[in-house]
């Protein structure tokens, strides 16, 4: 699947439509009254500033020629008052918009993160984490500015243009017509550049996403890179991605700056035509010097908002690409979710039944086919077999991390897990997967992660049961010791012990241990098995293990292979069969220095 590679551009699932903008407006509506206040303040600032050229005209054409010092003083005071009023309005408006912008960021990021929490494992299996992070952080920040300041500034500049046109035409109709004549040309230029601009910024968005994906992957795998001396190769790949990112950015900027250049060129042309016409008419005593000076200021003020609108349009085009990415993520279907009418799963006994279960991670490629299995409440089941046979798949399906392609899984003989709520199902399960993930925070926080209401005594009891208490107490602050992200301060075995204690603390009816003891030394393993045997009593348990010595005492052992269950029975029964399990156990016994597998049972 192409999307799971850091050096392959993502493609949008659907083309952009203005329905995306309509959808985005819902984040703005919450702040509409504050934004309306900002617009009114902008309008007041715009109107007051446009009286400046008029005052200049009155000063040059009335106060100065008539030596009216009283009028001159009033105009000066009025001009200062306009400046102060403008500063006050802009300050209040800026404070309002900072609050609005941050509020929009919060709302979008909250919705996006909440949706990411619901997406199935298959979504994360096919995408680098870096490409997801850039959407939640970079894209949301940029889009929020467009939805807040971008909309306000666009309305402001449109209002500026309207007010300036009114003031220009009330000052001199002919000069105003010359100034406005360049506007259709500018609109045509923007229309021609729009398709290229959008494509260029989408490409830049892709390259930035690729760069972030590789950066996140490199940081996560830095130990492996150093172990294999891959630094030079990694730097080479990063340079290639950075160069592609830079080239895409430069191309997009060149196209965007073409809009700004067109605006500046048209401004100068209009300036020239206006002054030529003004000087000609001035010679014929048709235009006063004050009017000409006022119209000159209006030309700058007229094309300034035009240029600003072009810049806002540039930013708008850039952010459309980001908005598409954000909504594409929000539109990812939550394939593993509560079914319509799903009911709460009541407290269960723990009986589990597979009825003709078929499943595959990819369409048409099945890992399991027509599997039938019934596990009694309180029974312990071990899953063994070659790598990739489907052992972890079985326990993932019990937890409903994926949807079945066929068949059903029942709890207590009557509750189809596809028809009960996920929370009520998983809250009665204790699951420890192969990756013992430790979060940044204290050891106590990590142990309580799945059961926030657990008392300190209950946490300590769980840690003691899995033999984690002793090494925790040897750390500088015991249970309050801070651990880094992914538990880098802890050994792999210590991380697994903490993860196991966290799982057992939830007091589940169904316990799932996927390679729970794979990284624990032999001595710790023996102690751990004692605790596990006590905790397994009264619980239905599924244990995936490659180390067969850890599952000898399970009620039943299932040999998974060839898309189904090839052998089933107790340890003794399977050894007596001398089949697949016997061969696997014999091979491990010999590697452990024991020739006779029967001797290991003693």
XYZ file of C-alpha atoms in Angstrom:
602
model
C 0.000 0.000 0.000
C 1.678 3.202 -1.210
C 0.479 5.443 1.575
C 2.548 3.650 4.181
C 5.851 4.855 2.671
C 7.471 8.102 3.717
C 8.713 8.875 0.180
C 5.407 8.408 -1.639
C 3.018 11.344 -2.008
C -0.467 10.879 -0.652
C -3.375 11.367 -3.017
C -6.621 12.939 -1.973
C -9.501 10.501 -1.814
C -11.848 13.080 -3.357
C -11.371 16.434 -5.127
C -11.886 19.645 -3.189
C -15.378 21.089 -3.181
C -16.811 24.140 -1.520
C -18.765 21.814 0.743
C -15.495 21.547 2.695
C -15.611 25.293 3.311
C -19.261 25.081 4.322
C -18.295 22.332 6.719
C -15.418 24.401 8.100
C -17.716 27.341 8.814
C -19.265 25.390 11.706
C -16.071 26.064 13.636
C -16.517 29.781 12.987
C -20.195 29.994 13.973
C -19.375 29.410 17.618
C -17.475 32.701 17.647
C -19.740 34.665 15.279
C -20.652 37.393 17.771
C -17.027 38.111 18.636
C -16.142 38.055 14.952
C -19.032 40.449 14.226
C -17.615 42.785 16.845
C -14.217 42.554 15.141
C -15.805 43.354 11.776
C -17.562 46.422 13.211
C -14.292 47.605 14.747
C -12.621 47.077 11.373
C -15.351 49.081 9.653
C -14.904 51.919 12.149
C -11.128 51.861 11.615
C -11.569 51.868 7.832
C -14.000 54.795 7.779
C -11.955 56.928 10.163
C -8.772 56.332 8.167
C -10.465 57.339 4.897
C -11.328 60.755 6.318
C -7.575 61.522 6.432
C -7.216 62.291 2.684
C -10.458 64.320 2.835
C -8.987 66.396 5.657
C -5.878 66.875 3.559
C -8.034 68.072 0.669
C -9.935 70.507 2.919
C -6.659 71.748 4.378
C -5.075 72.482 0.966
C -8.170 73.738 -0.842
C -9.989 75.595 1.943
C -8.042 76.262 5.181
C -4.664 77.257 3.664
C -5.892 79.467 0.771
C -8.361 81.257 3.093
C -5.851 81.497 5.980
C -8.490 79.953 8.236
C -6.290 79.036 11.227
C -9.268 77.982 13.311
C -10.331 75.431 10.689
C -6.698 74.341 10.295
C -6.454 73.688 14.058
C -9.721 71.761 14.100
C -8.588 69.634 11.142
C -5.284 68.895 12.911
C -7.063 67.882 16.123
C -9.525 65.809 14.127
C -6.671 64.053 12.319
C -5.011 63.136 15.648
C -8.366 61.935 17.016
C -8.795 59.694 13.961
C -5.346 58.149 14.518
C -6.060 57.457 18.213
C -9.490 55.982 17.433
C -7.921 53.733 14.803
C -5.257 52.467 17.234
C -7.872 51.707 19.923
C -10.118 49.841 17.476
C -7.237 47.805 16.042
C -5.968 46.863 19.532
C -9.382 45.634 20.698
C -9.939 43.813 17.411
C -6.539 42.066 17.666
C -7.280 40.810 21.164
C -10.655 39.481 20.073
C -9.172 37.657 17.092
C -6.380 36.044 19.123
C -9.050 34.479 21.337
C -11.117 33.399 18.322
C -8.120 31.899 16.507
C -7.003 29.857 19.506
C -10.564 28.705 20.091
C -10.854 27.419 16.529
C -7.509 25.610 16.874
C -8.777 23.936 20.038
C -12.097 22.880 18.488
C -10.656 21.423 15.272
C -7.829 19.636 17.068
C -10.241 18.215 19.645
C -12.519 16.798 16.926
C -9.582 15.457 14.923
C -7.927 13.816 17.920
C -11.221 12.340 19.120
C -11.747 10.784 15.685
C -8.194 9.421 15.609
C -8.910 7.680 18.919
C -11.754 5.772 17.267
C -10.026 4.727 14.052
C -9.222 1.008 13.770
C -5.767 -0.552 13.910
C -5.846 -0.966 10.126
C -5.682 2.837 9.694
C -2.459 3.104 11.695
C -1.047 -0.056 10.129
C -1.003 1.700 6.746
C 0.226 5.213 7.612
C 3.434 6.618 9.094
C 2.857 8.454 12.385
C 4.615 11.560 11.014
C 1.994 12.007 8.293
C -0.729 11.906 10.921
C 1.033 14.296 13.301
C 1.562 16.973 10.648
C -2.205 17.105 10.114
C -3.034 17.458 13.799
C -0.399 20.130 14.469
C 0.833 22.053 11.402
C -2.263 21.913 9.235
C -4.696 22.765 12.033
C -2.648 25.812 13.065
C -2.600 27.125 9.510
C -6.255 26.442 8.766
C -7.443 28.040 12.007
C -5.725 31.295 11.030
C -7.508 31.198 7.677
C -10.884 30.562 9.313
C -10.453 33.388 11.811
C -8.129 36.180 10.680
C -8.416 35.163 7.032
C -12.197 35.588 6.950
C -12.094 38.793 8.992
C -9.326 40.302 6.886
C -11.103 39.345 3.677
C -14.294 41.086 4.820
C -12.224 44.030 6.028
C -10.447 44.468 2.700
C -13.711 44.168 0.772
C -15.207 46.837 3.034
C -12.105 48.971 2.523
C -12.456 48.712 -1.241
C -16.158 49.632 -1.135
C -15.594 52.614 1.158
C -12.573 53.800 -0.844
C -14.558 53.626 -4.088
C -17.331 55.686 -2.479
C -14.844 58.279 -1.215
C -13.034 58.379 -4.594
C -16.195 58.880 -6.652
C -17.435 61.581 -4.271
C -14.069 63.320 -4.736
C -13.669 63.052 -8.555
C -15.611 60.732 -10.834
C -13.237 60.728 -13.839
C -10.066 60.031 -11.836
C -11.905 57.378 -9.815
C -12.983 55.644 -13.061
C -9.357 55.501 -14.250
C -8.255 53.953 -10.942
C -10.986 51.289 -10.948
C -10.416 50.370 -14.622
C -7.462 48.120 -13.755
C -9.517 45.876 -11.449
C -10.995 43.522 -14.140
C -7.485 42.864 -15.480
C -6.301 41.830 -12.021
C -9.303 39.522 -11.511
C -8.498 37.823 -14.845
C -4.877 37.220 -13.776
C -6.003 35.613 -10.513
C -8.470 33.350 -12.359
C -5.672 32.147 -14.667
C -3.244 31.447 -11.820
C -5.733 29.710 -9.481
C -5.452 26.077 -10.818
C -1.629 26.133 -10.902
C -1.510 27.678 -7.457
C -3.671 25.004 -5.829
C -1.722 22.173 -7.461
C 1.619 23.710 -6.400
C 0.595 24.057 -2.756
C -0.852 20.536 -2.667
C 2.506 19.258 -3.918
C 4.314 21.285 -1.249
C 1.941 19.835 1.369
C 2.812 16.312 0.187
C 6.561 16.914 0.356
C 6.303 18.410 3.854
C 4.240 15.424 4.986
C 6.867 13.010 3.579
C 9.639 14.926 5.355
C 7.815 14.786 8.699
C 7.031 11.092 8.286
C 10.689 10.190 7.754
C 11.800 12.483 10.586
C 9.403 10.778 13.037
C 10.493 7.336 11.855
C 14.189 8.228 12.155
C 13.830 9.552 15.696
C 11.851 6.489 16.752
C 14.456 4.138 15.264
C 17.615 6.072 16.114
C 19.048 3.235 18.233
C 18.756 0.758 15.384
C 20.260 3.279 12.959
C 23.298 3.780 15.169
C 23.625 0.052 15.768
C 23.920 -0.589 12.019
C 25.892 2.626 11.317
C 23.171 3.934 9.022
C 23.765 7.601 9.795
C 25.221 8.550 6.406
C 22.487 6.755 4.479
C 19.797 8.337 6.667
C 21.275 11.811 6.145
C 21.290 11.160 2.400
C 17.601 10.230 2.461
C 16.792 13.275 4.595
C 18.655 15.546 2.166
C 16.668 14.112 -0.730
C 13.363 14.669 1.058
C 14.411 18.164 2.208
C 15.458 19.082 -1.348
C 12.114 17.927 -2.700
C 10.372 19.939 0.014
C 12.411 23.043 -0.802
C 11.854 22.711 -4.573
C 8.087 22.329 -4.099
C 8.018 25.344 -1.778
C 9.982 27.546 -4.188
C 7.748 26.592 -7.098
C 4.614 27.390 -5.087
C 6.054 30.716 -3.913
C 6.991 31.747 -7.472
C 3.430 31.153 -8.645
C 1.981 32.934 -5.606
C 4.299 35.916 -6.014
C 3.067 36.295 -9.578
C -0.200 37.538 -8.072
C 1.610 40.091 -5.926
C 3.767 41.219 -8.875
C 0.677 41.702 -11.048
C -0.907 43.803 -8.317
C 2.166 46.013 -7.941
C 2.507 46.460 -11.705
C -1.128 47.450 -12.115
C -0.811 49.876 -9.176
C 2.065 51.711 -10.839
C 0.290 51.820 -14.205
C -2.849 53.271 -12.606
C -0.746 55.759 -10.610
C 0.867 56.984 -13.822
C -2.384 57.280 -15.771
C -4.102 59.039 -12.883
C -1.343 61.653 -12.471
C -1.096 62.231 -16.224
C -4.829 62.794 -16.389
C -4.750 64.877 -13.195
C -1.939 67.153 -14.388
C -3.608 67.615 -17.776
C -6.907 68.524 -16.178
C -5.142 70.678 -13.567
C -3.659 72.707 -16.404
C -7.166 73.195 -17.676
C -8.272 74.162 -14.153
C -10.555 71.141 -13.877
C -8.927 69.499 -10.834
C -7.587 71.257 -7.729
C -4.234 70.373 -6.180
C -5.978 69.178 -3.015
C -8.199 66.806 -5.015
C -5.186 65.472 -6.939
C -3.249 64.839 -3.709
C -6.283 63.199 -2.058
C -6.853 60.969 -5.104
C -3.167 59.985 -5.046
C -3.599 58.754 -1.476
C -6.800 56.950 -2.421
C -4.939 55.139 -5.239
C -2.484 53.692 -2.677
C -5.301 52.835 -0.339
C -7.381 51.299 -3.112
C -4.692 48.952 -4.424
C -3.349 48.113 -0.946
C -6.507 46.138 -0.009
C -6.518 44.657 -3.525
C -2.971 43.392 -2.935
C -3.953 42.218 0.546
C -6.905 40.332 -0.918
C -4.505 38.681 -3.352
C -2.281 37.647 -0.432
C -5.303 36.404 1.495
C -6.318 34.485 -1.616
C -2.819 32.968 -1.784
C -3.105 31.921 1.847
C -6.606 30.643 1.196
C -5.374 28.451 -1.673
C -2.556 27.115 0.512
C -4.907 26.231 3.315
C -7.470 24.583 1.088
C -4.918 21.808 0.583
C -4.493 21.540 4.370
C -8.255 21.642 4.923
C -8.670 18.787 2.476
C -6.154 16.709 4.422
C -7.842 17.445 7.759
C -11.312 16.537 6.517
C -9.945 13.505 4.702
C -8.731 12.266 8.090
C -12.018 13.147 9.788
C -13.866 11.285 7.027
C -11.891 8.081 7.504
C -14.566 5.524 8.334
C -14.594 4.128 11.851
C -14.993 0.558 10.667
C -14.723 -0.905 14.160
C -17.423 0.903 16.109
C -20.616 0.293 18.010
C -23.202 -1.171 15.638
C -26.585 0.578 15.386
C -28.606 -0.514 18.366
C -25.587 -2.048 20.115
C -26.360 -2.965 23.712
C -24.276 -2.912 26.840
C -22.572 -6.196 27.636
C -23.592 -7.132 31.190
C -21.083 -8.642 33.642
C -19.908 -11.835 31.980
C -18.805 -15.293 33.081
C -16.108 -15.447 30.396
C -17.229 -18.170 27.996
C -15.925 -17.505 24.451
C -17.062 -19.204 21.255
C -15.812 -18.885 17.660
C -18.491 -19.868 15.164
C -17.219 -20.395 11.614
C -14.887 -17.361 11.890
C -13.101 -16.146 8.764
C -10.773 -13.120 8.752
C -8.081 -11.441 6.680
C -6.211 -8.145 6.998
C -6.494 -7.557 3.255
C -9.477 -8.341 1.016
C -9.304 -11.853 -0.411
C -6.289 -12.916 1.686
C -7.494 -14.847 4.737
C -5.425 -15.506 7.842
C -8.165 -17.623 9.428
C -10.874 -19.607 7.670
C -13.973 -21.276 9.170
C -12.533 -21.508 12.683
C -14.704 -23.078 15.357
C -13.716 -22.997 19.003
C -15.532 -23.051 22.338
C -13.790 -21.972 25.545
C -15.483 -22.454 28.904
C -15.512 -19.732 31.531
C -12.347 -19.877 33.621
C -10.489 -22.068 31.130
C -6.914 -21.204 30.204
C -6.039 -21.494 26.505
C -2.534 -21.345 25.049
C -1.970 -20.487 21.390
C 1.195 -21.812 19.741
C 2.432 -22.267 16.208
C 4.816 -20.787 13.649
C 5.302 -17.048 13.227
C 2.538 -15.501 11.116
C 0.138 -18.402 11.616
C -2.534 -16.184 13.244
C -2.034 -16.562 17.006
C -2.114 -12.821 17.705
C -4.934 -12.482 15.190
C -7.111 -14.779 17.308
C -6.752 -12.649 20.444
C -7.147 -9.423 18.439
C -10.476 -10.692 17.148
C -11.694 -11.543 20.662
C -10.978 -7.923 21.621
C -12.685 -6.810 18.379
C -9.781 -4.752 17.139
C -10.861 -5.825 13.658
C -14.176 -6.806 12.077
C -14.721 -10.384 10.956
C -15.072 -11.305 7.295
C -17.412 -14.118 8.232
C -18.861 -15.977 11.192
C -19.309 -14.671 14.730
C -17.634 -14.583 18.143
C -19.985 -15.057 21.097
C -19.517 -14.298 24.784
C -21.373 -16.494 27.285
C -23.135 -18.214 24.386
C -25.542 -15.358 23.651
C -23.718 -12.048 23.153
C -22.266 -11.451 19.685
C -19.290 -9.116 20.226
C -20.206 -7.274 17.011
C -23.533 -6.266 18.559
C -22.391 -4.983 21.958
C -20.671 -1.696 22.746
C -16.904 -1.699 22.525
C -16.512 -0.080 25.929
C -18.631 -2.678 27.715
C -16.693 -5.448 25.941
C -13.136 -4.221 26.442
C -13.746 -2.988 29.988
C -14.163 -6.650 30.972
C -10.976 -7.724 29.266
C -7.381 -7.424 30.353
C -5.154 -7.213 27.303
C -1.382 -7.215 27.176
C -0.026 -7.049 23.640
C 3.484 -7.794 22.424
C 4.463 -4.116 22.465
C 4.636 -3.199 26.160
C 4.028 0.520 25.710
C 4.944 2.710 28.669
C 3.707 6.309 28.770
C 5.688 9.255 30.089
C 4.809 9.926 33.735
C 5.233 8.027 36.975
C 5.214 4.250 37.344
C 2.067 4.645 39.441
C 0.368 6.537 36.584
C 1.267 3.751 34.163
C -0.054 1.042 36.454
C -3.342 2.931 36.944
C -3.744 3.685 33.218
C -6.610 1.232 32.697
C -8.231 1.741 36.102
C -8.002 5.277 37.415
C -9.996 4.549 40.586
C -7.587 1.861 41.845
C -6.188 2.489 45.332
C -2.471 2.537 46.057
C -2.856 -0.764 47.916
C -4.489 -2.419 44.893
C -1.730 -1.118 42.596
C 0.976 -2.464 44.895
C -0.810 -5.809 45.200
C -0.923 -6.200 41.405
C 2.762 -5.286 41.137
C 3.669 -7.819 43.806
C 1.644 -10.533 42.088
C 3.697 -10.208 38.899
C 6.949 -9.730 40.837
C 7.367 -6.093 39.731
C 7.269 -4.617 43.255
C 10.894 -5.325 44.177
C 12.526 -3.601 41.201
C 10.089 -0.668 41.472
C 11.049 -0.105 45.114
C 14.731 -0.162 44.165
C 14.230 2.919 41.962
C 14.918 6.364 43.424
C 11.276 7.320 44.087
C 9.610 3.924 44.049
C 6.165 4.060 42.486
C 6.496 7.837 41.975
C 9.604 7.451 39.819
C 9.260 9.320 36.527
C 9.739 7.226 33.389
C 10.356 8.557 29.909
C 8.223 8.071 26.828
C 8.161 4.365 25.844
C 9.846 3.598 29.176
C 13.400 4.131 27.924
C 14.702 4.113 31.524
C 13.406 0.576 32.010
C 14.623 -2.722 30.627
C 12.363 -4.615 28.245
C 11.603 -7.145 30.985
C 10.701 -4.405 33.465
C 8.392 -2.783 30.916
C 6.620 -6.092 30.404
C 6.183 -6.621 34.140
C 4.637 -3.153 34.506
C 2.374 -3.768 31.510
C 1.293 -7.089 32.982
C 0.534 -5.539 36.372
C -1.450 -2.812 34.580
C -3.471 -5.476 32.792
C -4.143 -7.546 35.898
C -5.110 -4.480 37.936
C -8.236 -4.073 35.818
C -9.500 -7.396 37.274
C -10.758 -8.694 33.906
C -13.045 -11.669 33.296
C -11.122 -12.481 30.119
C -7.339 -12.162 30.241
C -5.232 -11.965 27.086
C -1.449 -12.268 27.290
C 0.363 -11.930 23.969
C 4.027 -12.875 24.477
C 3.803 -11.512 28.020
C 7.035 -13.163 29.157
C 9.072 -12.982 25.952
C 11.676 -10.576 27.333
C 11.957 -11.792 30.908
C 14.934 -13.758 32.136
C 14.468 -17.343 33.265
C 14.619 -16.563 36.999
C 12.065 -13.743 36.750
C 9.915 -15.907 34.520
C 9.645 -18.625 37.173
C 8.536 -16.085 39.755
C 6.143 -14.505 37.304
C 4.518 -17.829 36.489
C 3.650 -18.287 40.146
C 1.812 -14.969 40.188
C 0.118 -15.640 36.881
C -1.197 -19.028 37.991
C -2.888 -17.428 41.000
C -4.368 -14.613 38.940
C -5.617 -16.925 36.167
C -7.943 -18.715 38.600
C -11.558 -17.875 37.856
C -10.678 -16.027 34.645
C -10.863 -17.123 31.049
C -7.371 -16.635 29.668
C -5.728 -16.704 26.253
C -1.949 -16.895 26.261
C 0.178 -16.504 23.138
C 3.688 -17.798 23.706
C 6.671 -18.973 21.701
C 8.398 -20.215 24.860
C 6.450 -23.423 25.379
C 7.709 -24.021 28.901
C 5.494 -21.134 30.065
C 2.196 -22.693 28.941
C 2.509 -26.341 30.025
C -0.098 -25.923 32.749
C -2.804 -24.387 30.544
C -6.045 -26.330 30.319
C -5.805 -26.529 26.541
C -3.123 -25.778 23.979
C -4.137 -24.875 20.417
C -1.675 -25.271 17.568
C -2.537 -22.564 15.021
C -1.533 -23.030 11.400
C -2.839 -23.347 7.833
C -5.609 -20.783 8.574
C -7.078 -22.753 11.441
C -6.621 -24.940 14.517
C -4.506 -27.957 13.553
C -4.192 -29.529 17.019
C -5.893 -29.051 20.372
C -5.441 -30.660 23.758
C -3.552 -30.509 27.022
C 0.233 -30.513 27.124
C 0.315 -34.229 27.950
C -2.259 -35.140 25.291
C -0.429 -33.291 22.529
C 2.906 -34.825 23.463
C 1.348 -38.276 23.309
C 0.002 -37.517 19.812
C 3.564 -36.892 18.635
C 2.270 -34.409 16.071
C 3.003 -30.757 15.296
C 3.094 -29.640 18.943
C 5.354 -32.537 19.871
C 7.789 -31.589 17.084
C 7.790 -27.947 18.165
C 8.256 -28.792 21.842
C 10.997 -31.321 21.067
C 12.900 -28.747 19.012
C 12.735 -26.200 21.844
C 13.727 -28.802 24.442
C 16.838 -29.743 22.491
C 17.794 -26.085 22.080
C 17.450 -25.828 25.860
C 19.833 -28.728 26.388
C 17.215 -31.374 27.196
C 17.108 -34.405 24.873
C 13.942 -36.041 26.161
C 10.867 -33.742 26.098
C 9.161 -35.972 28.647
C 11.907 -35.154 31.148
C 10.932 -31.507 31.036
C 7.536 -32.347 32.466
C 8.986 -33.550 35.752
